[in-house]
């Protein structure tokens, strides 16, 4: 008979919990927060249709059991109870590395938890070089000038080489005209009539003047 009473009590309690879970409406919690070390942090949980109280719990890992959050001067909870929705804000005045974990609201005399918020505490990276804004602007301006020179410089050098080559060709042409005059035919005729030094005759075509069997004797210049 006693076993029957305990079984009846267990069935009634299970049915009551299931009934409560269907009536309670859980709010949408912020799933993740990343807080810098020693900064202030606030976590919030909300639910409806529950008036039997609740408390904050924490789990460092998903596989670990939850433990109740200990309140102190640095960690406080503020409860807000409007007409329909109950909310609680868990405040950390200065977060520490061991505060990292999953935070949830657990409803009293039930197995119901809110969705929860995972808070990650991180250590900021220190700056290796501390530069002022004016120094950064100078560096950016210098980089822009160097980039401009890298783009325009090769084109400018190529154009300079082409222009120098053209100037040399033009100078040679002018010099030749000044030397021979404007009439190139006269220049060529004058060149053909350049006389050799005294004692020498005109140049002759060796192939036409030398007869067959004769030795060829060439003059030294």
Coordinates of C-alpha atoms in Angstrom, one line a residue:
X1 CA 0.0 0.0 0.0
X2 CA 2.9 2.4 0.9
X3 CA 4.5 1.6 -2.5
X4 CA 1.3 2.5 -4.2
X5 CA 1.1 5.9 -2.4
X6 CA 4.7 6.7 -3.4
X7 CA 4.0 5.8 -7.0
X8 CA 0.8 7.9 -7.0
X9 CA 2.8 10.9 -5.5
X10 CA 5.5 10.5 -8.1
X11 CA 3.0 10.5 -10.9
X12 CA 1.2 13.5 -9.5
X13 CA 4.5 15.5 -9.1
X14 CA 5.7 14.6 -12.6
X15 CA 2.4 15.7 -14.0
X16 CA 2.5 18.9 -12.1
X17 CA 6.0 19.7 -13.4
X18 CA 5.0 19.0 -16.9
X19 CA 2.0 21.2 -16.5
X20 CA 4.2 24.0 -15.2
X21 CA 6.6 23.6 -18.1
X22 CA 3.8 24.0 -20.5
X23 CA 2.5 27.2 -18.8
X24 CA 5.8 29.0 -18.3
X25 CA 6.9 31.1 -21.2
X26 CA 10.6 31.7 -21.4
X27 CA 12.0 34.9 -22.9
X28 CA 14.7 35.2 -25.5
X29 CA 18.1 35.5 -23.9
X30 CA 21.1 36.9 -25.5
X31 CA 23.1 33.8 -26.4
X32 CA 26.7 35.2 -26.2
X33 CA 28.6 38.1 -24.7
X34 CA 32.3 38.8 -24.9
X35 CA 33.5 41.1 -22.2
X36 CA 37.0 42.6 -21.7
X37 CA 38.8 41.8 -18.4
X38 CA 37.8 44.2 -15.6
X39 CA 34.9 45.7 -17.5
X40 CA 31.3 45.8 -16.4
X41 CA 28.9 43.2 -17.6
X42 CA 25.1 42.6 -17.4
X43 CA 23.3 39.4 -18.1
X44 CA 19.5 39.2 -18.4
X45 CA 16.9 36.5 -18.2
X46 CA 13.1 36.8 -18.5
X47 CA 10.1 34.5 -18.3
X48 CA 6.3 34.6 -17.8
X49 CA 3.7 32.8 -15.7
X50 CA 5.9 32.0 -12.7
X51 CA 5.7 33.4 -9.2
X52 CA 7.6 30.9 -7.1
X53 CA 11.0 32.5 -7.4
X54 CA 14.2 31.7 -9.2
X55 CA 17.9 31.9 -8.9
X56 CA 20.9 32.3 -11.1
X57 CA 23.1 29.3 -11.9
X58 CA 26.3 28.9 -13.8
X59 CA 28.0 26.1 -15.8
X60 CA 31.6 26.4 -17.0
X61 CA 31.2 23.6 -19.5
X62 CA 28.2 21.9 -21.0
X63 CA 29.1 18.6 -19.5
X64 CA 29.4 20.0 -15.9
X65 CA 26.6 20.4 -13.5
X66 CA 25.3 23.8 -12.8
X67 CA 26.1 25.6 -9.6
X68 CA 24.4 28.6 -8.0
X69 CA 26.0 31.9 -8.5
X70 CA 27.3 33.4 -5.3
X71 CA 26.2 37.0 -4.8
X72 CA 28.8 39.6 -3.5
X73 CA 29.7 43.2 -3.7
X74 CA 31.0 42.7 -7.2
X75 CA 28.1 40.4 -8.4
X76 CA 24.5 41.4 -7.8
X77 CA 21.1 40.4 -9.1
X78 CA 18.2 42.9 -9.7
X79 CA 14.7 41.5 -10.2
X80 CA 12.1 43.2 -12.2
X81 CA 8.6 41.9 -12.0
X82 CA 6.1 43.7 -14.4
X83 CA 2.5 42.5 -14.7
X84 CA 3.2 39.8 -17.3
X85 CA 6.9 39.2 -17.5
X86 CA 9.5 38.6 -14.8
X87 CA 13.1 39.6 -15.5
X88 CA 16.4 39.5 -13.6
X89 CA 19.6 41.3 -14.4
X90 CA 22.9 39.8 -13.1
X91 CA 25.5 42.5 -12.9
X92 CA 29.3 42.1 -12.7
X93 CA 31.1 45.3 -11.7
X94 CA 34.5 44.0 -12.7
X95 CA 34.6 40.7 -14.6
X96 CA 37.5 38.2 -14.0
X97 CA 38.7 35.4 -16.1
X98 CA 37.1 32.7 -13.9
X99 CA 33.7 34.4 -14.5
X100 CA 33.6 32.8 -18.0
X101 CA 30.8 30.4 -18.3
X102 CA 27.1 29.7 -19.2
X103 CA 24.6 31.7 -17.0
X104 CA 21.0 30.7 -16.7
X105 CA 18.0 31.4 -14.5
X106 CA 16.6 28.3 -12.8
X107 CA 13.0 28.4 -11.6
X108 CA 12.5 27.2 -8.0
X109 CA 10.8 23.9 -7.3
X110 CA 11.1 22.9 -10.9
X111 CA 13.6 21.7 -13.5
X112 CA 13.0 24.6 -15.8
X113 CA 16.0 26.8 -16.9
X114 CA 16.0 29.8 -19.2
X115 CA 17.9 29.6 -22.5
X116 CA 20.9 31.3 -20.9
X117 CA 23.8 33.5 -22.0
X118 CA 27.4 32.4 -22.4
X119 CA 29.8 35.1 -21.2
X120 CA 33.4 35.0 -22.3
X121 CA 36.0 37.1 -20.5
X122 CA 39.1 38.0 -22.6
X123 CA 42.4 39.8 -22.0
X124 CA 43.0 42.6 -24.5
X125 CA 46.2 42.6 -26.5
X126 CA 48.7 45.3 -25.6
X127 CA 49.9 47.7 -28.3
X128 CA 53.6 47.1 -29.2
X129 CA 54.0 50.6 -30.7
X130 CA 52.0 53.5 -29.4
X131 CA 51.6 56.0 -32.3
X132 CA 49.8 59.3 -32.2
X133 CA 47.2 60.2 -34.8
X134 CA 49.5 62.7 -36.5
X135 CA 52.2 60.1 -36.9
X136 CA 49.8 57.7 -38.4
X137 CA 48.6 60.3 -40.9
X138 CA 52.2 61.0 -41.9
X139 CA 52.9 57.3 -42.5
X140 CA 49.8 57.0 -44.6
X141 CA 50.7 60.0 -46.7
X142 CA 54.2 58.7 -47.2
X143 CA 52.9 55.3 -48.3
X144 CA 50.6 57.1 -50.8
X145 CA 53.5 59.1 -52.3
X146 CA 55.6 55.9 -52.6
X147 CA 52.8 54.1 -54.3
X148 CA 52.3 57.0 -56.8
X149 CA 56.0 57.0 -57.6
X150 CA 56.0 53.2 -58.2
X151 CA 53.2 53.6 -60.7
X152 CA 54.3 56.7 -62.5
X153 CA 58.1 56.3 -62.3
X154 CA 58.6 53.5 -64.9
X155 CA 56.3 55.3 -67.4
X156 CA 58.3 58.5 -67.0
X157 CA 61.6 56.8 -67.5
X158 CA 60.4 55.1 -70.6
X159 CA 59.2 58.4 -72.1
X160 CA 62.5 60.0 -71.2
X161 CA 64.5 57.3 -73.1
X162 CA 62.3 57.6 -76.1
X163 CA 62.7 61.4 -76.2
X164 CA 66.5 61.2 -75.8
X165 CA 66.7 58.7 -78.7
X166 CA 64.6 61.0 -80.9
X167 CA 66.8 64.0 -79.9
X168 CA 70.0 62.2 -80.8
X169 CA 68.6 61.2 -84.2
X170 CA 67.4 64.7 -84.9
X171 CA 70.8 66.2 -83.9
X172 CA 72.7 63.8 -86.3
X173 CA 70.4 64.8 -89.2
X174 CA 70.9 68.6 -88.5
X175 CA 74.7 68.1 -88.3
X176 CA 74.7 66.3 -91.6
X177 CA 72.7 69.0 -93.3
X178 CA 74.9 71.8 -91.9
X179 CA 78.0 69.9 -93.1
X180 CA 76.8 69.2 -96.6
X181 CA 74.4 72.0 -97.1
X182 CA 70.7 71.8 -98.0
X183 CA 71.5 70.1 -101.3
X184 CA 72.5 66.5 -100.7
X185 CA 73.5 66.0 -104.4
X186 CA 76.2 68.7 -104.1
X187 CA 77.4 67.1 -100.9
X188 CA 77.8 63.7 -102.6
X189 CA 79.5 65.2 -105.7
X190 CA 81.9 67.0 -103.5
X191 CA 82.7 63.9 -101.6
X192 CA 83.3 62.0 -104.9
X193 CA 85.8 64.7 -106.0
X194 CA 87.9 64.8 -102.9
X195 CA 91.5 64.8 -104.2
X196 CA 94.1 62.6 -102.8
X197 CA 97.5 63.9 -101.7
X198 CA 100.0 64.9 -104.3
X199 CA 101.9 62.0 -105.9
X200 CA 98.9 59.7 -105.9
X201 CA 96.3 59.3 -108.7
X202 CA 92.7 58.6 -108.4
X203 CA 91.4 55.4 -107.0
X204 CA 90.7 52.8 -109.6
X205 CA 88.6 49.7 -109.7
X206 CA 91.0 46.8 -109.3
X207 CA 88.6 44.3 -110.9
X208 CA 88.5 46.3 -114.2
X209 CA 92.1 47.5 -114.6
X210 CA 94.1 44.4 -113.7
X211 CA 94.6 42.0 -116.6
X212 CA 94.7 38.3 -116.4
X213 CA 98.0 37.0 -115.1
X214 CA 99.2 40.3 -113.6
X215 CA 100.0 40.6 -109.9
X216 CA 97.8 42.9 -107.9
X217 CA 99.6 45.6 -105.9
X218 CA 97.6 47.6 -103.5
X219 CA 98.7 50.9 -102.1
X220 CA 98.8 51.5 -98.4
X221 CA 96.6 54.4 -97.3

